[in-house]
Coordinates of C-alpha atoms and ligand atoms in Angstrom, one line a residue:
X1 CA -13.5 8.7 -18.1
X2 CA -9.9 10.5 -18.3
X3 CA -7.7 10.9 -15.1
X4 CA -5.7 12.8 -16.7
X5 CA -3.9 15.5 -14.7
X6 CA -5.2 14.7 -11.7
X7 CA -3.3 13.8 -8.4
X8 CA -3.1 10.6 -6.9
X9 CA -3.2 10.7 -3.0
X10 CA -5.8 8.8 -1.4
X11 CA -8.6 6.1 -3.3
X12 CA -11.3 8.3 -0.9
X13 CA -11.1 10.9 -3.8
X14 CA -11.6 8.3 -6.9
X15 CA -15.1 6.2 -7.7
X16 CA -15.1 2.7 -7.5
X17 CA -15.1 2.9 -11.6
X18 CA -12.0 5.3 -11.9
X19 CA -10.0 2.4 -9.3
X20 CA -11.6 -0.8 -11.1
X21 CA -10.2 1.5 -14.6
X22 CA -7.1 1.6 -12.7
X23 CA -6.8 -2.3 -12.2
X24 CA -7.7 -2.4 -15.9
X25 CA -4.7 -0.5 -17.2
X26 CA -2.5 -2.1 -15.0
X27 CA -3.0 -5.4 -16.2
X28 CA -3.0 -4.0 -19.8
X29 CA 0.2 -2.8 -19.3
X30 CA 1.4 -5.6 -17.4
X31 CA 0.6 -7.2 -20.4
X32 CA 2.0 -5.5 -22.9
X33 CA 5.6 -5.7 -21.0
X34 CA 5.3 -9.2 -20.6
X35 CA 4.4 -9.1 -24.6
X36 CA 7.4 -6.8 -25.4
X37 CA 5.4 -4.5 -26.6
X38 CA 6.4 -0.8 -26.1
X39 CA 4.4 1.6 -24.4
X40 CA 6.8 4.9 -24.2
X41 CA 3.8 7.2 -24.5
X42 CA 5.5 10.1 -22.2
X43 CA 8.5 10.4 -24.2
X44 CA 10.5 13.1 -22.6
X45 CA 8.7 14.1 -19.7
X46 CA 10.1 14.4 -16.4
X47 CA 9.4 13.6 -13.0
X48 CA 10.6 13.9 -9.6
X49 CA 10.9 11.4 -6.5
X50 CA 10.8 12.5 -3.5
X51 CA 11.0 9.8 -0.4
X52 CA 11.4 11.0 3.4
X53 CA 11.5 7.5 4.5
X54 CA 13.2 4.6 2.7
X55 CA 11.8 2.4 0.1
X56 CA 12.7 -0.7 -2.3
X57 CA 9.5 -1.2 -3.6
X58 CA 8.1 1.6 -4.5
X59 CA 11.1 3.7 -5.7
X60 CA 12.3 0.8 -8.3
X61 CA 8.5 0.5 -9.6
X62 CA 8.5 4.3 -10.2
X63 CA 11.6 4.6 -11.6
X64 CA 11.6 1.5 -13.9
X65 CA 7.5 2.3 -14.6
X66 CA 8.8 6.1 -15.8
X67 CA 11.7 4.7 -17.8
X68 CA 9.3 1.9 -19.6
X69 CA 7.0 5.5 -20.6
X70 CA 10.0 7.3 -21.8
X71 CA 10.7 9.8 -19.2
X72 CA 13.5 10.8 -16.9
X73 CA 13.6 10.6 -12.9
X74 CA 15.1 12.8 -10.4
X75 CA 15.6 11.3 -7.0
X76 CA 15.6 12.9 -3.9
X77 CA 16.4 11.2 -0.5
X78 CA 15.7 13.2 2.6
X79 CA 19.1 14.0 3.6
X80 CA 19.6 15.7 -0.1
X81 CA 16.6 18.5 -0.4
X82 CA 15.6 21.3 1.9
X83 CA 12.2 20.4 1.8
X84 CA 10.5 20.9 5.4
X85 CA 14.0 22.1 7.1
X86 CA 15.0 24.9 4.8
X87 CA 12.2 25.2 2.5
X88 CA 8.3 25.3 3.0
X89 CA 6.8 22.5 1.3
X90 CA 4.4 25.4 -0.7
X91 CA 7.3 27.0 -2.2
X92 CA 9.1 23.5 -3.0
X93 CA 5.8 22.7 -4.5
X94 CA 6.3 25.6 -6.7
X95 CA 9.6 25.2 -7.5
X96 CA 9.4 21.4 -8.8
X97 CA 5.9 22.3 -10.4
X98 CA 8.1 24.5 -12.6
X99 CA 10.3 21.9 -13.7
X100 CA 8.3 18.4 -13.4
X101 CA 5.7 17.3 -14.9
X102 CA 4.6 15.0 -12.4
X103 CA 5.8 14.6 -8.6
X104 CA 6.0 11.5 -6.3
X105 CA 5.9 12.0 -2.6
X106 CA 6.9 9.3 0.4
X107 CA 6.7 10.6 4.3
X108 CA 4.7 11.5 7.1
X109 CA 1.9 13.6 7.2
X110 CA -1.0 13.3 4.4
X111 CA -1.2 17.1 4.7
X112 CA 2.6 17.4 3.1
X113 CA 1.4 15.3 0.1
X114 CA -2.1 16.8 -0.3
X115 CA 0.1 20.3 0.0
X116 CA 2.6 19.2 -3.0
X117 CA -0.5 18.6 -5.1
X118 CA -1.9 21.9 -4.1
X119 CA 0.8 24.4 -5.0
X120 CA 2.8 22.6 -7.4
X121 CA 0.1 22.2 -10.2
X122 CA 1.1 19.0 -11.7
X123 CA -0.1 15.7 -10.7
X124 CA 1.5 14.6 -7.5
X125 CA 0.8 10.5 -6.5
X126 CA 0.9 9.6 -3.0
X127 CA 4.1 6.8 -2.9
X128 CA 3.0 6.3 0.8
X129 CA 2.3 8.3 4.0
X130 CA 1.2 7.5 7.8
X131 CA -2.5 7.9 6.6
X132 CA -2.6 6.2 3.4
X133 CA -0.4 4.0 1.0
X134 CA -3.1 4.2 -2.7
X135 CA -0.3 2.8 -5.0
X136 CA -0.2 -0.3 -3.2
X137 CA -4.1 -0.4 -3.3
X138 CA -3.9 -0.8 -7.6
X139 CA -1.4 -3.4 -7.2
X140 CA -3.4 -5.6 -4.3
X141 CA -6.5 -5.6 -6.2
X142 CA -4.7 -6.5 -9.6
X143 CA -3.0 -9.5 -7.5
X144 CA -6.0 -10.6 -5.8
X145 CA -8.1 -10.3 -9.9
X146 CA -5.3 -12.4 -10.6
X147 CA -4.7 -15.1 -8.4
X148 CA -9.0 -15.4 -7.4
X149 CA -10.5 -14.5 -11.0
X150 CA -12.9 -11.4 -9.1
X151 CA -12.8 -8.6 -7.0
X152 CA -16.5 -9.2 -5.2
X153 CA -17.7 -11.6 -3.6
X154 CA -14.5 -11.7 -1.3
X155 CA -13.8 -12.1 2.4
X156 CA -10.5 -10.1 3.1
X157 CA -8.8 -10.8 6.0
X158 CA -6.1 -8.1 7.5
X159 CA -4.4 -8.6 10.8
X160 CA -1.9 -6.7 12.8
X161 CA -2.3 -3.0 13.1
X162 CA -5.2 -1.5 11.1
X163 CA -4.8 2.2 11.9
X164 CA -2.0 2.7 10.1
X165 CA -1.5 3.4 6.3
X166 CA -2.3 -0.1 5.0
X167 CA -5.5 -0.5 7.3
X168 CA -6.7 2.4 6.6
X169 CA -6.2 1.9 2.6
X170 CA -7.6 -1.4 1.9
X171 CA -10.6 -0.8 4.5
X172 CA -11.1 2.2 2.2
X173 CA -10.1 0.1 -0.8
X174 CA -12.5 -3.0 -0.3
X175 CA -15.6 -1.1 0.8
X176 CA -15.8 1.0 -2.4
X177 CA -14.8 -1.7 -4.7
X178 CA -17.5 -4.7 -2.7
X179 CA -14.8 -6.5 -1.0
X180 CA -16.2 -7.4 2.4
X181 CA -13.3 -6.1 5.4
X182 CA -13.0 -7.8 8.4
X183 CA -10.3 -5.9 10.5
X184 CA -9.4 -9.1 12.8
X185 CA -7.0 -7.8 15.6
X186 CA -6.5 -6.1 19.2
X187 CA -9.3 -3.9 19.8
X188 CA -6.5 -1.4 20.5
X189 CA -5.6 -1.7 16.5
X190 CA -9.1 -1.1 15.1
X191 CA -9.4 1.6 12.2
X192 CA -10.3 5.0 13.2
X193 CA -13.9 5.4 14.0
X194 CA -14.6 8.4 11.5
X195 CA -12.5 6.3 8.4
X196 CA -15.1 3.0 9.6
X197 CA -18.1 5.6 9.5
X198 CA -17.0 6.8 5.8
X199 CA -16.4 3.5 4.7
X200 CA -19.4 2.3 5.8
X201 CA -21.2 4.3 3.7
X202 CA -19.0 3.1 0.7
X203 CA -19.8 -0.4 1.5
X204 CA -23.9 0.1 1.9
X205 CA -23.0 1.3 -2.2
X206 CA -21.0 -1.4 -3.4
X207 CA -23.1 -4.4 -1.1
X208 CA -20.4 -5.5 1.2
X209 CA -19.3 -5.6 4.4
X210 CA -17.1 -4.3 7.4
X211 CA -16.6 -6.5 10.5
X212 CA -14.6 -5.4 13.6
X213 CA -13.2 -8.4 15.4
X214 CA -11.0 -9.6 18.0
X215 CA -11.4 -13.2 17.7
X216 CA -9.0 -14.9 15.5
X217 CA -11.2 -17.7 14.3
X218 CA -14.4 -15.8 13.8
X219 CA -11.9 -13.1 11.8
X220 CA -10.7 -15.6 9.9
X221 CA -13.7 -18.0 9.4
X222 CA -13.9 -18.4 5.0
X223 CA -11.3 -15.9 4.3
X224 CA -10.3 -16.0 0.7
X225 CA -7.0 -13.1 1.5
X226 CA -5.4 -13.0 4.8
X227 CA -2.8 -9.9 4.7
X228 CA -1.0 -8.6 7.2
X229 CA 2.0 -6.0 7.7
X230 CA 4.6 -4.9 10.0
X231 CA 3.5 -4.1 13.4
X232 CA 5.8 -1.1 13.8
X233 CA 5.8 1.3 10.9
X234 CA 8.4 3.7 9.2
X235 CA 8.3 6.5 11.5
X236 CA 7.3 5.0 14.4
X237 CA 9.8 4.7 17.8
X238 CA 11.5 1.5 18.5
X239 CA 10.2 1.7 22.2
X240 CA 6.7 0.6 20.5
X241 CA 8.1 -3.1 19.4
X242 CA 7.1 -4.7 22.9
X243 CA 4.0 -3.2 23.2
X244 CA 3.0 -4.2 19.5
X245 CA 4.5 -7.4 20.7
X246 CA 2.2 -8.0 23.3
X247 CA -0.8 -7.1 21.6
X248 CA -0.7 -8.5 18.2
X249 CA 1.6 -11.8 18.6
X250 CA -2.5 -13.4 18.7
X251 CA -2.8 -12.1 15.2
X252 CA 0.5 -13.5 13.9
X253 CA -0.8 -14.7 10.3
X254 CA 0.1 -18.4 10.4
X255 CA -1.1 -22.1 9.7
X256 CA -3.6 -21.7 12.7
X257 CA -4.8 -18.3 11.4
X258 CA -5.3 -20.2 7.5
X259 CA -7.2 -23.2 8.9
X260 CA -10.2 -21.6 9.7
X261 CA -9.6 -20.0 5.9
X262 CA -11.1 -21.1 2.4
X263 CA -9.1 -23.9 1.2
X264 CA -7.7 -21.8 -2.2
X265 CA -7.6 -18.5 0.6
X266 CA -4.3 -16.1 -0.7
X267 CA -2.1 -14.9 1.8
X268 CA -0.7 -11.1 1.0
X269 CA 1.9 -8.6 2.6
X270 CA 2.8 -5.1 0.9
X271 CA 6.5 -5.9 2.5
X272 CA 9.0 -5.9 3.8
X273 CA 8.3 -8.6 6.0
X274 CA 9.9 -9.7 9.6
X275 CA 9.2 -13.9 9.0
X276 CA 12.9 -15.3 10.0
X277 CA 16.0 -14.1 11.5
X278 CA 17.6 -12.5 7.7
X279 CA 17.4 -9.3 9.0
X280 CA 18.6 -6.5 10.9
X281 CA 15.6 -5.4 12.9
X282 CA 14.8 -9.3 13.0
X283 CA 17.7 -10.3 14.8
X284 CA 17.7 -6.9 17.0
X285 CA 13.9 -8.4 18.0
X286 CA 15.0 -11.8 18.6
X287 CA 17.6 -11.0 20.9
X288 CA 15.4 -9.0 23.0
X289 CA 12.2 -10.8 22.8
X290 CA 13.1 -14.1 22.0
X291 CA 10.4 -14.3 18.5
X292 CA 12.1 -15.4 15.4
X293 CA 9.2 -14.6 13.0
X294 CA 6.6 -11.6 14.0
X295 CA 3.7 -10.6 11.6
X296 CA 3.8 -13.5 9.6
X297 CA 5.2 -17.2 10.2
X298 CA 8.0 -18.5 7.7
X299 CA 6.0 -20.9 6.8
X300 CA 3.3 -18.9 5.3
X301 CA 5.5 -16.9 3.7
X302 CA 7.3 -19.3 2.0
X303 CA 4.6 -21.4 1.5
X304 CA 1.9 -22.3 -1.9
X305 CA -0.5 -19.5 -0.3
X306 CA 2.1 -16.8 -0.5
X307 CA 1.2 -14.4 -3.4
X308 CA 4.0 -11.5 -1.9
X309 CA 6.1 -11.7 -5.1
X310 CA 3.2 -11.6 -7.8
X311 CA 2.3 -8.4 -5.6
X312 CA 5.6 -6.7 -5.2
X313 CA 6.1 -7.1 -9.3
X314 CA 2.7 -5.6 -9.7
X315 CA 3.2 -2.7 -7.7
X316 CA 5.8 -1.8 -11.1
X317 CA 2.6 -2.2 -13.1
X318 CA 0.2 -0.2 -11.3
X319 CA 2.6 2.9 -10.2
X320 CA 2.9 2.6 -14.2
X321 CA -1.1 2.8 -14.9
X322 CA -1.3 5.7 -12.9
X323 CA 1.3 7.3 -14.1
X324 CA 0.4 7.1 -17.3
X325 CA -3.4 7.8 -16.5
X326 CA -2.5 10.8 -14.5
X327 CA -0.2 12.3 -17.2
X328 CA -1.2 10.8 -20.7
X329 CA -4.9 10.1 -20.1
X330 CA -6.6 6.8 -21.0
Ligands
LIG401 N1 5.4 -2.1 0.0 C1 6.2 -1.0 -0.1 O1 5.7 0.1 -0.2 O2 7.5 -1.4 -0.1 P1 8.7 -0.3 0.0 O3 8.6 0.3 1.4 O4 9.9 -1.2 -0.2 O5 8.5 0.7 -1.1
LIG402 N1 3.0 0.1 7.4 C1 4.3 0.1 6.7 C2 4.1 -0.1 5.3 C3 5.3 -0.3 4.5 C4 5.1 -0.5 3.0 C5 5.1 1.3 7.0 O1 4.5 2.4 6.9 O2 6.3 1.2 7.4

């Protein structure tokens, strides 16, 4: 199996054996860092980064992942290309295509990314849009292989707003790889009904499951992951934080939420996370609705169930695996 120049946009265009393959190399080469042994294999190549919305995650992982293979980075921020205002995003395509050997795209519409890897003929991954965040995906599964020893036989847990990008990846993510996916929030928050049909299908293949629920102990009942994420996005208007309050404070993920869990159950957030009053849109909250931790309780997050770091430093790995896959070819 070679995923060699393909793009990287969305896990509903890979088989469950080209992800697991994915996982693979990403331990591999988590592996070999941690063993000091080199892995420059795209010596010379170069590749650019382009984020419409910020980033600390993802942009360090690429950019330290493309230095670890040997190549060279261009970054672009959104106030410092054309793309969209001056310039179509076809003839951008074209443009970097004729200079980069691979492209990374961050922003809003799935359509902009899908169009990148369209026109610009070299492989374009998807570093995160409204519809879909895949890199993250590699890194989750890795985390949870990890820290549970499998990838079936698993009740994940998300809470909070499933329509977004993350809900939407790791509902696509779990039903193709057997992960059962309970979507445990406001009925208002539920995937999209055409993403649940597809994945449906994807989880009558691999032999798990997708449950819908709005009831916080039968969501939660034997989890072995609960994950959760911001309730207002990147992109998304500040006039949305007391609705989102409203709705989803039930489905804060805290001590209450992990009782009704599997005693060794794994709690997981792509980040950032609002748990405490450290920072700016936490404190701009708190003063006007009075909550000093949203999504997630400080305790959680700070406490033995936490697995956010081991995640955020395998997000490095994977964005590296499929790199490398994309470009070198495994
Ligand atoms: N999880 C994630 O994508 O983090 P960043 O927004 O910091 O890249
Ligand atoms: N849903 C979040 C994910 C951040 C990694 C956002 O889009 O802002």
């Amino acid at each position: 199996m070679s995923l060699k120049n393909r793009s990287f946009l969305k896990l509903l265009d890979f088989t469950p054996e080209e992800i697991r393959s994915l996982v693979a190399l990403s331990a591999r080469l988590k592996k070999e860092k941690k063993e000091g042994v080199p892995h420059d294999v795209l010596r010379g190549k170069q590749i650019a980064l382009i984020f419409e919305k910020t980033s600390t995650r993802t942009r360090c992982s690429f950019e330290v992942a493309a230095h670890d293979l040997g190549m060279y980075t261009t970054y672009l921020d959104p106030a410092a290309s054309q793309i969209g205002k001056k310039e179509s995003i076809a003839d951008t395509a074209r443009v970097l295509g004729r200079m980069y050997d691979g492209i990374e795209y961050r922003g809003f519409d799935q359509k902009i990314v899908e169009d990148l890897a369209k026109y610009s003929g070299v492989p374009v991954w998807n570093g995160l849009t409204d519809e879909f965040h895949p890199t993250q995906m590699i890194a989750d599964m890795l985390t949870i292989q990890e820290h549970l020893g499998r990838l079936s036989d698993v009740r994940f847990v998300y809470m909070g707003d499933a329509r977004f990008n993350m809900g939407n990846s790791l509902m696509v993510v779990c039903s193709k790889l057997g992960l059962d996916f309970v979507a445990c929030t406001n009925k208002k928050y539920f995937p999209d009904q055409k993403l649940i049909d597809t994945c449906q299908e994807f989880a009558k293949q691999s032999g798990s499951q997708i449950i819908l629920t709005d009831s916080v102990e039968e969501g939660c009942k034997d989890a072995d992951v609960i994950y959760t994420d911001v309730w207002v996005s990147m992109g998304e208007p500040e006039e949305v934080w007391q609705e989102r309050i409203e709705d989803l404070s039930p489905y804060q993920v805290n001590e209450k939420a992990f009782s009704y869990a599997k005693d060794n159950a794994i709690f997981m957030h792509c980040l950032p996370a609002y748990h405490d009053l450290e920072t700016g849109v936490g404190r701009e909250v708190f003063e006007k609705f009075g909550l000093s931790e949203l999504e997630v309780s400080h305790a959680v997050f700070e406490g033995s169930r936490s697995v956010v770091f081991d995640e955020a430093e395998n997000r490095m790995h994977s964005i590296k695996a499929v790199m490398y896959a994309t470009l070198y070819g495994e």
